[in-house]
JSON list of C-alpha atoms and ligand atoms in Angstrom, two decimals:
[
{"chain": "A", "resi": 105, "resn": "UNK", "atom": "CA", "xyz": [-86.74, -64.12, 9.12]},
{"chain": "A", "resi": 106, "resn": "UNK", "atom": "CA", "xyz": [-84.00, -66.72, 8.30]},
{"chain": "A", "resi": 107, "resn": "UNK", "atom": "CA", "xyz": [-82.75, -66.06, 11.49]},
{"chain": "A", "resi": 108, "resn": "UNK", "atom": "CA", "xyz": [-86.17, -67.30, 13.07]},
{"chain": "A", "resi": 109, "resn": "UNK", "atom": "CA", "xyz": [-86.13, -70.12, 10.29]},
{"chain": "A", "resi": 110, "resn": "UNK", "atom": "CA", "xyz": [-82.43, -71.39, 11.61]},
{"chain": "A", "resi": 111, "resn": "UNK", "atom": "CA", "xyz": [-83.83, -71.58, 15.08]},
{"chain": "A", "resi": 112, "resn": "UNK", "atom": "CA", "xyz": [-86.81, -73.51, 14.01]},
{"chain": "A", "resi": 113, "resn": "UNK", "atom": "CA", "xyz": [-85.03, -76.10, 11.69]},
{"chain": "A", "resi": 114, "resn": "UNK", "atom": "CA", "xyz": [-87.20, -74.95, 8.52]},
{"chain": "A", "resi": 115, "resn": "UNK", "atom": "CA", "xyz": [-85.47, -74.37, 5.66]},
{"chain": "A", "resi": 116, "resn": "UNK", "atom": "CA", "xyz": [-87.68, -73.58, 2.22]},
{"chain": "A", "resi": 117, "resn": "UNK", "atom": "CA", "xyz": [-87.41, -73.00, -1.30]},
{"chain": "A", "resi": 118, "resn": "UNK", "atom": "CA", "xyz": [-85.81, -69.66, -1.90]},
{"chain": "A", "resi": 119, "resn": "UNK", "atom": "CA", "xyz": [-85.73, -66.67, -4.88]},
{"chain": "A", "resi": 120, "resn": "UNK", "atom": "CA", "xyz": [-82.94, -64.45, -4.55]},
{"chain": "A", "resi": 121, "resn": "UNK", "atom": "CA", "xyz": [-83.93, -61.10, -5.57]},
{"chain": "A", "resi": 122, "resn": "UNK", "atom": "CA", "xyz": [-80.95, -58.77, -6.55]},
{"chain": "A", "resi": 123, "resn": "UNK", "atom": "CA", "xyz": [-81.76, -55.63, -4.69]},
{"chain": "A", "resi": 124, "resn": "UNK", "atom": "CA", "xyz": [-78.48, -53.54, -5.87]},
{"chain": "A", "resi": 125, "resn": "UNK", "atom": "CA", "xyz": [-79.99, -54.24, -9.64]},
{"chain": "A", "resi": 126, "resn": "UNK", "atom": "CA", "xyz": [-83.29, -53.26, -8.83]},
{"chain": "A", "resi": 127, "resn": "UNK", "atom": "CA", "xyz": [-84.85, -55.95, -9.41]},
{"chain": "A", "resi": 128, "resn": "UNK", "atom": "CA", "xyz": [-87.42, -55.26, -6.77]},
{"chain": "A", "resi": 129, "resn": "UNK", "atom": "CA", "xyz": [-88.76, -52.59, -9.05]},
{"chain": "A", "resi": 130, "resn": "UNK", "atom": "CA", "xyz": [-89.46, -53.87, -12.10]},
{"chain": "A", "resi": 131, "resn": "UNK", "atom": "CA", "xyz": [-93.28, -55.60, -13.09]},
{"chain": "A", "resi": 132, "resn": "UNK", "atom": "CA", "xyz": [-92.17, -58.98, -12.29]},
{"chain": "A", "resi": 133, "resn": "UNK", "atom": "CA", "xyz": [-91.82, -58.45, -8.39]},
{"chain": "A", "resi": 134, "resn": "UNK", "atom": "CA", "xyz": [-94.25, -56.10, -8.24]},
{"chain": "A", "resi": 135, "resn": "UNK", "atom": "CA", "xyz": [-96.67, -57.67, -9.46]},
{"chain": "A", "resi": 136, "resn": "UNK", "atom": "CA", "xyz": [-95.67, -60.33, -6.25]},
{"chain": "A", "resi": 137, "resn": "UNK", "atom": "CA", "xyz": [-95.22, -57.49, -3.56]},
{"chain": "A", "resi": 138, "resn": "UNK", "atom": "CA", "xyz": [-96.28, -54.13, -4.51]},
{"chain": "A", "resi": 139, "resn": "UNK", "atom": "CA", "xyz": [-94.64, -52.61, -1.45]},
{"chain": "A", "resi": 140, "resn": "UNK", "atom": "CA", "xyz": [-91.60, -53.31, -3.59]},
{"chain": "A", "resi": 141, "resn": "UNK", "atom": "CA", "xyz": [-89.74, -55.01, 0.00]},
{"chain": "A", "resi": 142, "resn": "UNK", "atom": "CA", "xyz": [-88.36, -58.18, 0.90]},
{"chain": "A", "resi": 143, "resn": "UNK", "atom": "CA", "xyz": [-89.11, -61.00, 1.99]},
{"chain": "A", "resi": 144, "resn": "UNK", "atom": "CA", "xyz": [-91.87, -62.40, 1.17]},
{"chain": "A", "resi": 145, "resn": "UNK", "atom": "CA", "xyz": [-93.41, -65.73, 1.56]},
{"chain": "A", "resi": 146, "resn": "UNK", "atom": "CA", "xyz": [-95.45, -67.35, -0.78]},
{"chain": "A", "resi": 147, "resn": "UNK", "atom": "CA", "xyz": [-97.66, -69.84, 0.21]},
{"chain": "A", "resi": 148, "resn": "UNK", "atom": "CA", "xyz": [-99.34, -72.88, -1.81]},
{"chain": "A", "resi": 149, "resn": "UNK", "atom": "CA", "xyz": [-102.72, -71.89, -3.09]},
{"chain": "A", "resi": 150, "resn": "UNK", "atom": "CA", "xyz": [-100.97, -68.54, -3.69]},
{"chain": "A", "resi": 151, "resn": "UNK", "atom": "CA", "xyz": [-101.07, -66.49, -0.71]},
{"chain": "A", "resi": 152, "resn": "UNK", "atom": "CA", "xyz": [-98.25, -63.98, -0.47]},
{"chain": "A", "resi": 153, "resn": "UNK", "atom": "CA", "xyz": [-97.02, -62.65, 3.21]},
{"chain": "A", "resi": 154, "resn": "UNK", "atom": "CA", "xyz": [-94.80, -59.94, 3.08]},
{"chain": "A", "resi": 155, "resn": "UNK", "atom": "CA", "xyz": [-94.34, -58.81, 6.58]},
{"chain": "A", "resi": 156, "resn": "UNK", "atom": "CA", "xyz": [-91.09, -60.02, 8.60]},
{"chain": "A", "resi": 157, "resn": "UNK", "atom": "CA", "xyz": [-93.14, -61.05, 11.56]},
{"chain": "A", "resi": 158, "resn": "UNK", "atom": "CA", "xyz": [-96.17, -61.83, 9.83]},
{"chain": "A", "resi": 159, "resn": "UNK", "atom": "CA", "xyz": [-94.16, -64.10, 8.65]},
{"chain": "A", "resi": 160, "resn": "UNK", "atom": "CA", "xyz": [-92.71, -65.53, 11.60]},
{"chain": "A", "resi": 161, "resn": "UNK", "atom": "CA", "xyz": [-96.18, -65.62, 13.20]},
{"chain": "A", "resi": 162, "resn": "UNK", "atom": "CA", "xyz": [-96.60, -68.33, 10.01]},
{"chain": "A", "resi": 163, "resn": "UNK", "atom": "CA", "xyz": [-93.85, -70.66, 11.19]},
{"chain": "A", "resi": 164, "resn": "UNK", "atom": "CA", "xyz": [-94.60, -69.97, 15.02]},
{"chain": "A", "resi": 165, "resn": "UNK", "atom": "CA", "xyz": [-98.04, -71.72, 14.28]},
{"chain": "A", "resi": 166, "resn": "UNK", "atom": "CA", "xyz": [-96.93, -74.68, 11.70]},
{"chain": "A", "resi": 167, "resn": "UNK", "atom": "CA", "xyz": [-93.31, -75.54, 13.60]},
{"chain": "A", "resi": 168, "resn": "UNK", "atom": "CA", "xyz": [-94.22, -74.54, 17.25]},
{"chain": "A", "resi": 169, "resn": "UNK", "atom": "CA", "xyz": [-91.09, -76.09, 18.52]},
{"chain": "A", "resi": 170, "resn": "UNK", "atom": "CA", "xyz": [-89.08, -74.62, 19.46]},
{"chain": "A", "resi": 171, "resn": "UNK", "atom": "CA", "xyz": [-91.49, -71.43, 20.62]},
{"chain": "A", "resi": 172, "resn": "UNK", "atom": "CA", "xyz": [-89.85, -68.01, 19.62]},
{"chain": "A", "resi": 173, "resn": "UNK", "atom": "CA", "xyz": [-93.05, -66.09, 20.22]},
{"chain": "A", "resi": 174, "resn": "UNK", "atom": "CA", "xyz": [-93.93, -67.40, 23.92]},
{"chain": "A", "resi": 175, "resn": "UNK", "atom": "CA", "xyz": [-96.45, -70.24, 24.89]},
{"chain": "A", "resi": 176, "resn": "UNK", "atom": "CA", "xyz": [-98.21, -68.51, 28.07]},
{"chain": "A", "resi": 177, "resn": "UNK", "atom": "CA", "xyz": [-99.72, -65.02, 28.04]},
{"chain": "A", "resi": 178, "resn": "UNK", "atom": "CA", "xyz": [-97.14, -63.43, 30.04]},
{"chain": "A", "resi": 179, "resn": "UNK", "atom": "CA", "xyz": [-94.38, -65.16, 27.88]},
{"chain": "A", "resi": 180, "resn": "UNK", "atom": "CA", "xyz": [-95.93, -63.77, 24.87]},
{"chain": "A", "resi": 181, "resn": "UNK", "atom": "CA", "xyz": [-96.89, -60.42, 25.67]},
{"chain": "A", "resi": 182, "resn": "UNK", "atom": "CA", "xyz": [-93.19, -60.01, 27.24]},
{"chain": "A", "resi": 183, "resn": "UNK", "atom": "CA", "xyz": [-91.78, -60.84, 23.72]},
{"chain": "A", "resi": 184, "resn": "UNK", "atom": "CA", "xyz": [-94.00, -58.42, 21.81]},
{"chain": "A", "resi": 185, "resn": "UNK", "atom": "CA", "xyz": [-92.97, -55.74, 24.17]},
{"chain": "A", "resi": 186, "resn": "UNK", "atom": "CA", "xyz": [-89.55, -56.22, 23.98]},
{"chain": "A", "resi": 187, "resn": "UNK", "atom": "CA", "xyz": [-89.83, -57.43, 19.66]},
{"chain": "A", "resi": 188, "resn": "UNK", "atom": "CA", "xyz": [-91.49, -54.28, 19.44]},
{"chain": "A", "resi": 189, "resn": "UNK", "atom": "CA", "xyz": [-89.15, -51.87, 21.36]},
{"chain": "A", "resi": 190, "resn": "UNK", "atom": "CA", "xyz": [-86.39, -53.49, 19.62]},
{"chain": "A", "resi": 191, "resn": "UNK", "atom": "CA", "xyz": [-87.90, -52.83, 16.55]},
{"chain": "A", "resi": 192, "resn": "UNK", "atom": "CA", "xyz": [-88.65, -48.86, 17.57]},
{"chain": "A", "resi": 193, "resn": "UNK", "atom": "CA", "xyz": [-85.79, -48.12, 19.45]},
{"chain": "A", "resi": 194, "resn": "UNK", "atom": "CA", "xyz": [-83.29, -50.00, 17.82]},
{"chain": "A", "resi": 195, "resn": "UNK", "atom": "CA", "xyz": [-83.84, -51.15, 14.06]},
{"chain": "A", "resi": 196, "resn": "UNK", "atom": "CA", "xyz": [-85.52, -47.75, 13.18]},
{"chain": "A", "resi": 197, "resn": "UNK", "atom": "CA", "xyz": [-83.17, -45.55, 14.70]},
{"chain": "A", "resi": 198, "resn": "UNK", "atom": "CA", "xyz": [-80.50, -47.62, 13.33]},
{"chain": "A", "resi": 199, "resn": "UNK", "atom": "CA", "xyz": [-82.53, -47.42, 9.43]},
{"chain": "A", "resi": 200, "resn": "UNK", "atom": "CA", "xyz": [-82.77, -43.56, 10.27]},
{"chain": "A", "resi": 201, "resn": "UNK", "atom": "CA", "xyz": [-79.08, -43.20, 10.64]},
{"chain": "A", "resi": 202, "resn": "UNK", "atom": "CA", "xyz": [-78.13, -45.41, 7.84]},
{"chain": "A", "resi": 203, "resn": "UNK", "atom": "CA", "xyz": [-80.52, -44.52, 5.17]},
{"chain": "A", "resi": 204, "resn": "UNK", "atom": "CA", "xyz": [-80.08, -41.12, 5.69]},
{"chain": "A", "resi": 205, "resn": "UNK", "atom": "CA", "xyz": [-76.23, -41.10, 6.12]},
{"chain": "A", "resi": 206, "resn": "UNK", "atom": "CA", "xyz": [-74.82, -43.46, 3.24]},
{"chain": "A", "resi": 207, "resn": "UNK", "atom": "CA", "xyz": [-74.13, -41.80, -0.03]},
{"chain": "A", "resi": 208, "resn": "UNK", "atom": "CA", "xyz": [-75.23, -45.64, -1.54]},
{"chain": "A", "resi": 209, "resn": "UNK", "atom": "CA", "xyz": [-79.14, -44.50, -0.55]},
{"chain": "A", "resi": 210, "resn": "UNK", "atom": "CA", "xyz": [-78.94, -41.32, -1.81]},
{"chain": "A", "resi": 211, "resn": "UNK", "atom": "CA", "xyz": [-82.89, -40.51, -2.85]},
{"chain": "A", "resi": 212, "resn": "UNK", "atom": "CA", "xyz": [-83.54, -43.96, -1.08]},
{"chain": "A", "resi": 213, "resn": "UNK", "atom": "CA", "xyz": [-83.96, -42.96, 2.39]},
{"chain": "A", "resi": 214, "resn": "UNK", "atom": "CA", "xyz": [-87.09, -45.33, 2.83]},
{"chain": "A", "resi": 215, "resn": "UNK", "atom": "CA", "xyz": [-87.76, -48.73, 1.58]},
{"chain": "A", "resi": 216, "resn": "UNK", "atom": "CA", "xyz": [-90.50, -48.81, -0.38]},
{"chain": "A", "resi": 217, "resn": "UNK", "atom": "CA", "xyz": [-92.40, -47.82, -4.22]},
{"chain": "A", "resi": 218, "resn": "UNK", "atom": "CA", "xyz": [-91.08, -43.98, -3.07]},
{"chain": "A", "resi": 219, "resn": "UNK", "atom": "CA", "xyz": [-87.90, -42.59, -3.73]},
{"chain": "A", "resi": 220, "resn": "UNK", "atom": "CA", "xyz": [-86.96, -40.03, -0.59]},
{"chain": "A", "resi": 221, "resn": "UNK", "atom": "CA", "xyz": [-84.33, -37.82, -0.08]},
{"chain": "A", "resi": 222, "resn": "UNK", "atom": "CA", "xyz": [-82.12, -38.20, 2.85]},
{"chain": "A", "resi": 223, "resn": "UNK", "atom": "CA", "xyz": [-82.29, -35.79, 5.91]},
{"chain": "A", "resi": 224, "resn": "UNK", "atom": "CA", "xyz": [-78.65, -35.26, 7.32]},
{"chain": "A", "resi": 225, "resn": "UNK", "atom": "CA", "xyz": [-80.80, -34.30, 10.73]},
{"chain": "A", "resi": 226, "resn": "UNK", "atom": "CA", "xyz": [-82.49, -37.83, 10.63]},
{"chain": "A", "resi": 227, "resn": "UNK", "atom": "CA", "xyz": [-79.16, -39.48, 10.10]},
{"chain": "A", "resi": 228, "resn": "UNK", "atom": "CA", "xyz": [-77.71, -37.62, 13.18]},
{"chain": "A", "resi": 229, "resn": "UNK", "atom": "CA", "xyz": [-81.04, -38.49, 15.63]},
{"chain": "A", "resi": 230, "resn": "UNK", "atom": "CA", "xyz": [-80.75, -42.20, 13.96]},
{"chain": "A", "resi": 231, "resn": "UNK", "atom": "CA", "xyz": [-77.17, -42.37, 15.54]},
{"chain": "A", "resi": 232, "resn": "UNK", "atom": "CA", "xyz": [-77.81, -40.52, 18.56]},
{"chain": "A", "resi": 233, "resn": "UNK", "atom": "CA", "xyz": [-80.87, -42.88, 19.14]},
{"chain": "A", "resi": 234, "resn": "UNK", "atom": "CA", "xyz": [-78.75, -46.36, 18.73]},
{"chain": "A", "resi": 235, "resn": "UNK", "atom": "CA", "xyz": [-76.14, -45.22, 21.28]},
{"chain": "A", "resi": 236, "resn": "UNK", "atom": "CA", "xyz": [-79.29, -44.73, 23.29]},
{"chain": "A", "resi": 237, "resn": "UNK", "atom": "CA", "xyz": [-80.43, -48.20, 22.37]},
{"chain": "A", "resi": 238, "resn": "UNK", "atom": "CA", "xyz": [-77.32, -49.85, 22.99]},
{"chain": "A", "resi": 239, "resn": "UNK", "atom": "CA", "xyz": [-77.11, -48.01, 26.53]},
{"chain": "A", "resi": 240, "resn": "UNK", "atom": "CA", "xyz": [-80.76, -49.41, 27.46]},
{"chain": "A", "resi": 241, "resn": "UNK", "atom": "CA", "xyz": [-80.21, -53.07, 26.19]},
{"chain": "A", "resi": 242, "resn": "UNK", "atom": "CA", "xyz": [-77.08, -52.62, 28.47]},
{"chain": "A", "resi": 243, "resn": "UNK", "atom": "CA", "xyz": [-79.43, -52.00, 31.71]},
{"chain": "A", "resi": 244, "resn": "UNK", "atom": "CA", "xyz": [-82.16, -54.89, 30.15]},
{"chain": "A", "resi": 245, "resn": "UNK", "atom": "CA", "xyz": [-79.87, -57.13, 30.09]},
{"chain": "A", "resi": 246, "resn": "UNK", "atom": "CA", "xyz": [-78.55, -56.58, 33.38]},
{"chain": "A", "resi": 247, "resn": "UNK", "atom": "CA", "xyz": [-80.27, -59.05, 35.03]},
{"chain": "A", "resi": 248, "resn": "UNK", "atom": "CA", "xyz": [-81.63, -61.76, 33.00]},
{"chain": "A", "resi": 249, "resn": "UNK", "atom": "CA", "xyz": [-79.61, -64.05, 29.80]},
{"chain": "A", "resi": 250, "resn": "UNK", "atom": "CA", "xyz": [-82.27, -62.87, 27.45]},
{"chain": "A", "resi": 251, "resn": "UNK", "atom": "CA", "xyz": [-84.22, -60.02, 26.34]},
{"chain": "A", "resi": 252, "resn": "UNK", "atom": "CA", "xyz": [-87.74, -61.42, 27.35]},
{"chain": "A", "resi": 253, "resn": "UNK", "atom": "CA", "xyz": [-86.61, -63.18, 30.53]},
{"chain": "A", "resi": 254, "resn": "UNK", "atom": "CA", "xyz": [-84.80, -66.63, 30.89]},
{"chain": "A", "resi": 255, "resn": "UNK", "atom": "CA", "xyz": [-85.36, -67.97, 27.39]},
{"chain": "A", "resi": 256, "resn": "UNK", "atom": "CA", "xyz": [-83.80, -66.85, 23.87]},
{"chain": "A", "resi": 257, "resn": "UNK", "atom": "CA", "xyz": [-86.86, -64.91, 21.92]},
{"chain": "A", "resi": 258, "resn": "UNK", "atom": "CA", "xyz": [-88.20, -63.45, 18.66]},
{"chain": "A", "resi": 259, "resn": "UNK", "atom": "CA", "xyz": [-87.50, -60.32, 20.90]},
{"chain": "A", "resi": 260, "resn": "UNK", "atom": "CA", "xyz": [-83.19, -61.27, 21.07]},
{"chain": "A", "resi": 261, "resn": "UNK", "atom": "CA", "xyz": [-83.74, -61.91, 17.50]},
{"chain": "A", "resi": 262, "resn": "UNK", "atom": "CA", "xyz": [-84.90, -58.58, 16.76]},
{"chain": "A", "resi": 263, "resn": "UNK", "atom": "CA", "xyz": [-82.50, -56.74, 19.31]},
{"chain": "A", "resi": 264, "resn": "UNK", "atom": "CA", "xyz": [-79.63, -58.84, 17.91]},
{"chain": "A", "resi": 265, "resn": "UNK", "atom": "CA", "xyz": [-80.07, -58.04, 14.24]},
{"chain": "A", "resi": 266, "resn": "UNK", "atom": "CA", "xyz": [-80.47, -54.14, 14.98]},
{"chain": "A", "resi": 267, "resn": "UNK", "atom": "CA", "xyz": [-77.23, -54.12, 16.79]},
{"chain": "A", "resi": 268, "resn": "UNK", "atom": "CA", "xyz": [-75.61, -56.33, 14.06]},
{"chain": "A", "resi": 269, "resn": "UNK", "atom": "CA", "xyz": [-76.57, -53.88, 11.48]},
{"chain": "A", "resi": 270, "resn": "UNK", "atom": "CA", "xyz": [-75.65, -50.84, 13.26]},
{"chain": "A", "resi": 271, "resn": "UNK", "atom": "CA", "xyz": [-72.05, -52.58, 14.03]},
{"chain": "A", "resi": 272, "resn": "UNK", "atom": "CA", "xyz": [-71.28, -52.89, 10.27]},
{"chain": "A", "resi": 273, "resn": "UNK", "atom": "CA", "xyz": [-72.40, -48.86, 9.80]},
{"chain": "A", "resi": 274, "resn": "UNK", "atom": "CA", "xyz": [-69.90, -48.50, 12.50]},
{"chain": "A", "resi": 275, "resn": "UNK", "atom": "CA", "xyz": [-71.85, -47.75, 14.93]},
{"chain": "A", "resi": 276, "resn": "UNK", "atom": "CA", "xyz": [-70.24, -49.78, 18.06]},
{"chain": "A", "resi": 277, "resn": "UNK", "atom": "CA", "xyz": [-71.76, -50.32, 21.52]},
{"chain": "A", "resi": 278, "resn": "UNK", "atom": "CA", "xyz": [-69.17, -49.10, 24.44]},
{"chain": "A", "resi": 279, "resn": "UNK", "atom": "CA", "xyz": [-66.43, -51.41, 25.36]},
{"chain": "A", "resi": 280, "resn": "UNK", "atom": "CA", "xyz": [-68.11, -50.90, 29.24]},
{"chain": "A", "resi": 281, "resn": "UNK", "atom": "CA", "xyz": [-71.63, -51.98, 28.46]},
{"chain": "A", "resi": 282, "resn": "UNK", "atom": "CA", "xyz": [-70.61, -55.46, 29.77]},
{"chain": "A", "resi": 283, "resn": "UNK", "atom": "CA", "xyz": [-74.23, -57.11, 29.68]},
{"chain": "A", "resi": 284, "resn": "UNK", "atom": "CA", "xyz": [-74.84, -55.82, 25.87]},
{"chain": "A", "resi": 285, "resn": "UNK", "atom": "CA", "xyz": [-71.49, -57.55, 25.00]},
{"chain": "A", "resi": 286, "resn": "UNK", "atom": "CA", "xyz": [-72.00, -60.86, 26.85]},
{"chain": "A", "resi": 287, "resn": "UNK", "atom": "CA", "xyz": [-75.92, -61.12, 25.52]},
{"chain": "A", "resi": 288, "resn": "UNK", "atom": "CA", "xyz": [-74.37, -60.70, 22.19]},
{"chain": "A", "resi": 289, "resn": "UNK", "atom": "CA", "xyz": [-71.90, -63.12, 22.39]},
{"chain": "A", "resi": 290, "resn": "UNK", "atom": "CA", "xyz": [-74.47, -65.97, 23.85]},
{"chain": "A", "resi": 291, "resn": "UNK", "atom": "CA", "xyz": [-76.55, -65.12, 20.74]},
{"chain": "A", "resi": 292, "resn": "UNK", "atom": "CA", "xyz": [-74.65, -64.93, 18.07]},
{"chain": "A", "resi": 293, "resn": "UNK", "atom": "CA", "xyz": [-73.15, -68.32, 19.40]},
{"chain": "A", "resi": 294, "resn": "UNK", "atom": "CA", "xyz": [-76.37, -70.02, 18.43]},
{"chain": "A", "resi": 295, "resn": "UNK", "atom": "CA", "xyz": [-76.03, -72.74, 15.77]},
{"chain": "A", "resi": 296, "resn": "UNK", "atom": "CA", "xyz": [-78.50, -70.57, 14.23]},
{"chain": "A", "resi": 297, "resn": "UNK", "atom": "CA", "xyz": [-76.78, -67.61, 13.70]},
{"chain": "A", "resi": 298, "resn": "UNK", "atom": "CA", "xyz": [-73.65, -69.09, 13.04]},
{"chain": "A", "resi": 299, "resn": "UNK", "atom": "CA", "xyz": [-75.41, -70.38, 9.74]},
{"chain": "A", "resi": 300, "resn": "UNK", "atom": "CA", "xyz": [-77.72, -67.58, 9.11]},
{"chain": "A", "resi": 301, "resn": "UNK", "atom": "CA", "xyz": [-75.82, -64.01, 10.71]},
{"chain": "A", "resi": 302, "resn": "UNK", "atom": "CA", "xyz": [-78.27, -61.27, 10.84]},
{"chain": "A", "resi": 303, "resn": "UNK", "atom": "CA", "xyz": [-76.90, -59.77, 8.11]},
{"chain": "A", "resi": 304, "resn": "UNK", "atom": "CA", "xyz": [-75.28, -62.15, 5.28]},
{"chain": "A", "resi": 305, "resn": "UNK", "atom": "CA", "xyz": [-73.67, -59.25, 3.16]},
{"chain": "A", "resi": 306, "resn": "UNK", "atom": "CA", "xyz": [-73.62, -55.38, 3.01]},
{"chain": "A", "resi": 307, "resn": "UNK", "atom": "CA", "xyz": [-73.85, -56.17, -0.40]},
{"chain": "A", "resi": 308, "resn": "UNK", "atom": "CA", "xyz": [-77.65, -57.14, -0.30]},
{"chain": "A", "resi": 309, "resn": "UNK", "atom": "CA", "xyz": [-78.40, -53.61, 1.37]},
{"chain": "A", "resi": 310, "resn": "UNK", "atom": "CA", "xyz": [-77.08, -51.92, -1.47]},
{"chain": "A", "resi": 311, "resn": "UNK", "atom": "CA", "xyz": [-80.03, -50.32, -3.66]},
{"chain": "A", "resi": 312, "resn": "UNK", "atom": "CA", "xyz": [-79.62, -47.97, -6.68]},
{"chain": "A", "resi": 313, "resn": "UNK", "atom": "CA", "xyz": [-82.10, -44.71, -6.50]},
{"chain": "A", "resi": 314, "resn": "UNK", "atom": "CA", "xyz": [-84.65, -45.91, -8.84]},
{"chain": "A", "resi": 315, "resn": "UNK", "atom": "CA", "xyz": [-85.26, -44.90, -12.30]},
{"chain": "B", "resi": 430, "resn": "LIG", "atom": "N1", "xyz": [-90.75, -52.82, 6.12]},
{"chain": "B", "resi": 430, "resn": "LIG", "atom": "C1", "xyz": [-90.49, -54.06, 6.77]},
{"chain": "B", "resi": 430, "resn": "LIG", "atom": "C2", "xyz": [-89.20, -54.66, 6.29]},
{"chain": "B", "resi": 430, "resn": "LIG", "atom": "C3", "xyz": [-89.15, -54.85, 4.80]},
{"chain": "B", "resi": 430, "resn": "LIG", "atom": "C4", "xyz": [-88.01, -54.07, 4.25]},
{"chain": "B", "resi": 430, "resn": "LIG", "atom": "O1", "xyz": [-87.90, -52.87, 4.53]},
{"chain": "B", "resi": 430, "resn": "LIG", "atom": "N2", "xyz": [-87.12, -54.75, 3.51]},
{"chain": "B", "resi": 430, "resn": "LIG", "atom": "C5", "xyz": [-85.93, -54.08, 2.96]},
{"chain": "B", "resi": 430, "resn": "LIG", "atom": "C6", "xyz": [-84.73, -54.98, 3.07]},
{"chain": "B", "resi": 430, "resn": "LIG", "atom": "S1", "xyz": [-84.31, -55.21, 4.76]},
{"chain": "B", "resi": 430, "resn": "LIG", "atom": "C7", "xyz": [-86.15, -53.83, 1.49]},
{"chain": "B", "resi": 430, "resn": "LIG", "atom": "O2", "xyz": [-86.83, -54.61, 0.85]},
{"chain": "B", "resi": 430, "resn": "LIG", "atom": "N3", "xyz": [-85.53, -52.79, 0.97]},
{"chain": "B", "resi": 430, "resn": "LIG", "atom": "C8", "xyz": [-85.65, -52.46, -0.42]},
{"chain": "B", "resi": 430, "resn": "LIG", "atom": "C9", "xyz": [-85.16, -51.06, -0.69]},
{"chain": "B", "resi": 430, "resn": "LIG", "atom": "O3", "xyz": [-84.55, -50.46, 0.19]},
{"chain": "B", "resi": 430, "resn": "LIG", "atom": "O4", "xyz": [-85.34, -50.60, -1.81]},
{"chain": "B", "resi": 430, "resn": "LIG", "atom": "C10", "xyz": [-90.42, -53.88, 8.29]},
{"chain": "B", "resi": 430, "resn": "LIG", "atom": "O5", "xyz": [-90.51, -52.74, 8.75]},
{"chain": "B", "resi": 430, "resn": "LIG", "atom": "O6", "xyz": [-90.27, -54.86, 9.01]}
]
């Protein structure tokens, strides 16, 4: 989300919310999102959106330029295809492998109200699954600068944050998978993410099994 709010040129009030303390448990945020997740947008009058690209889908409509989500039908069902596998094969292999491997989410192996134990297995399929996604975005990106086509996406935004995340588990795409590496460089060469990197801190992943 502040990835797709860099692009745009929005910038909005902001509440931290200190995830390592917990705070996303206690009454007060609850009682904002009861999935117990961030982010979430409030809007005036009250409304409170608290899915990433419901979110997005928000700005896409008030600040259509520049378009992240496609202006012609092609262009935007390419993006959802490609936002979507990224999102499958690459951010929830990646939060299998991670939530289930650091000792940090012990009994915290979803996000969410529910504490979960970790499953070693998952953690193993998680990493086997992001080599797999790093070998495919390899062969998408063979042939075209971005992950929907010609222009930079909600889709590269997606792709580029999995890959980002899985880098700092240590999880690192081969040196060989040339068109991975050069996608990756064009992208996180963007004014916007050179402001707003995927990830700002491991820090802000860090949550405490709850009480
Ligand atoms: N579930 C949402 C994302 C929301 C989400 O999972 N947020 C994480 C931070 S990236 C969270 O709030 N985690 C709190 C926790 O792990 O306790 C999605 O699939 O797009």
């Amino acid at each position: 989300v502040r990835l797709f709010l860099a692009e745009k040129g929005v910038t909005l009030p902001t509440i931290h919310v200190d995830l390592p303390g917990g705070e996303h448990f206690g009454a007060a945020f609850r009682a904002i999102n009861p999935e117990g997740t961030v982010p979430v947008l409030e809007l005036d009058g009250g409304i409170r959106i608290f899915d990433p690209i419901g979110i997005c889908r928000y700005f896409e409509h008030t600040h259509p330029d520049p378009p992240l989500m496609g202006r012609t039908a092609t262009e935007k069902a390419l993006i959802e295809q490609w936002h979507r596998w990224a999102e499958r094969e690459g951010f929830y292999a990646m939060m299998d492998a991670f939530r289930n491997m650091v000792p940090r989410m012990k009994g915290r192996a979803l996000p969410g109200p529910d504490n979960y134990e970790q499953i070693p297995a998952l953690a193993e399929r998680g990493k086997a699954r992001v080599l797999r996604y790093y070998k495919r975005l390899d062969e998408i990106l063979a042939d075209r600068p971005y992950m929907a086509g010609s222009t930079f996406s909600l889709a590269d935004i997606s792709a580029v944050a999995a890959v980002d995340f899985a880098r700092r588990e240590g999880l690192e795409p081969a040196a060989g998978a040339t068109h991975l590496h050069d996608w990756f460089e064009r992208v996180s060469a963007r004014p916007a993410y050179q402001t707003q990197p995927a990830l700002v801190s491991i820090d802000m992943l860090t949550t405490e099994p709850r009480k």
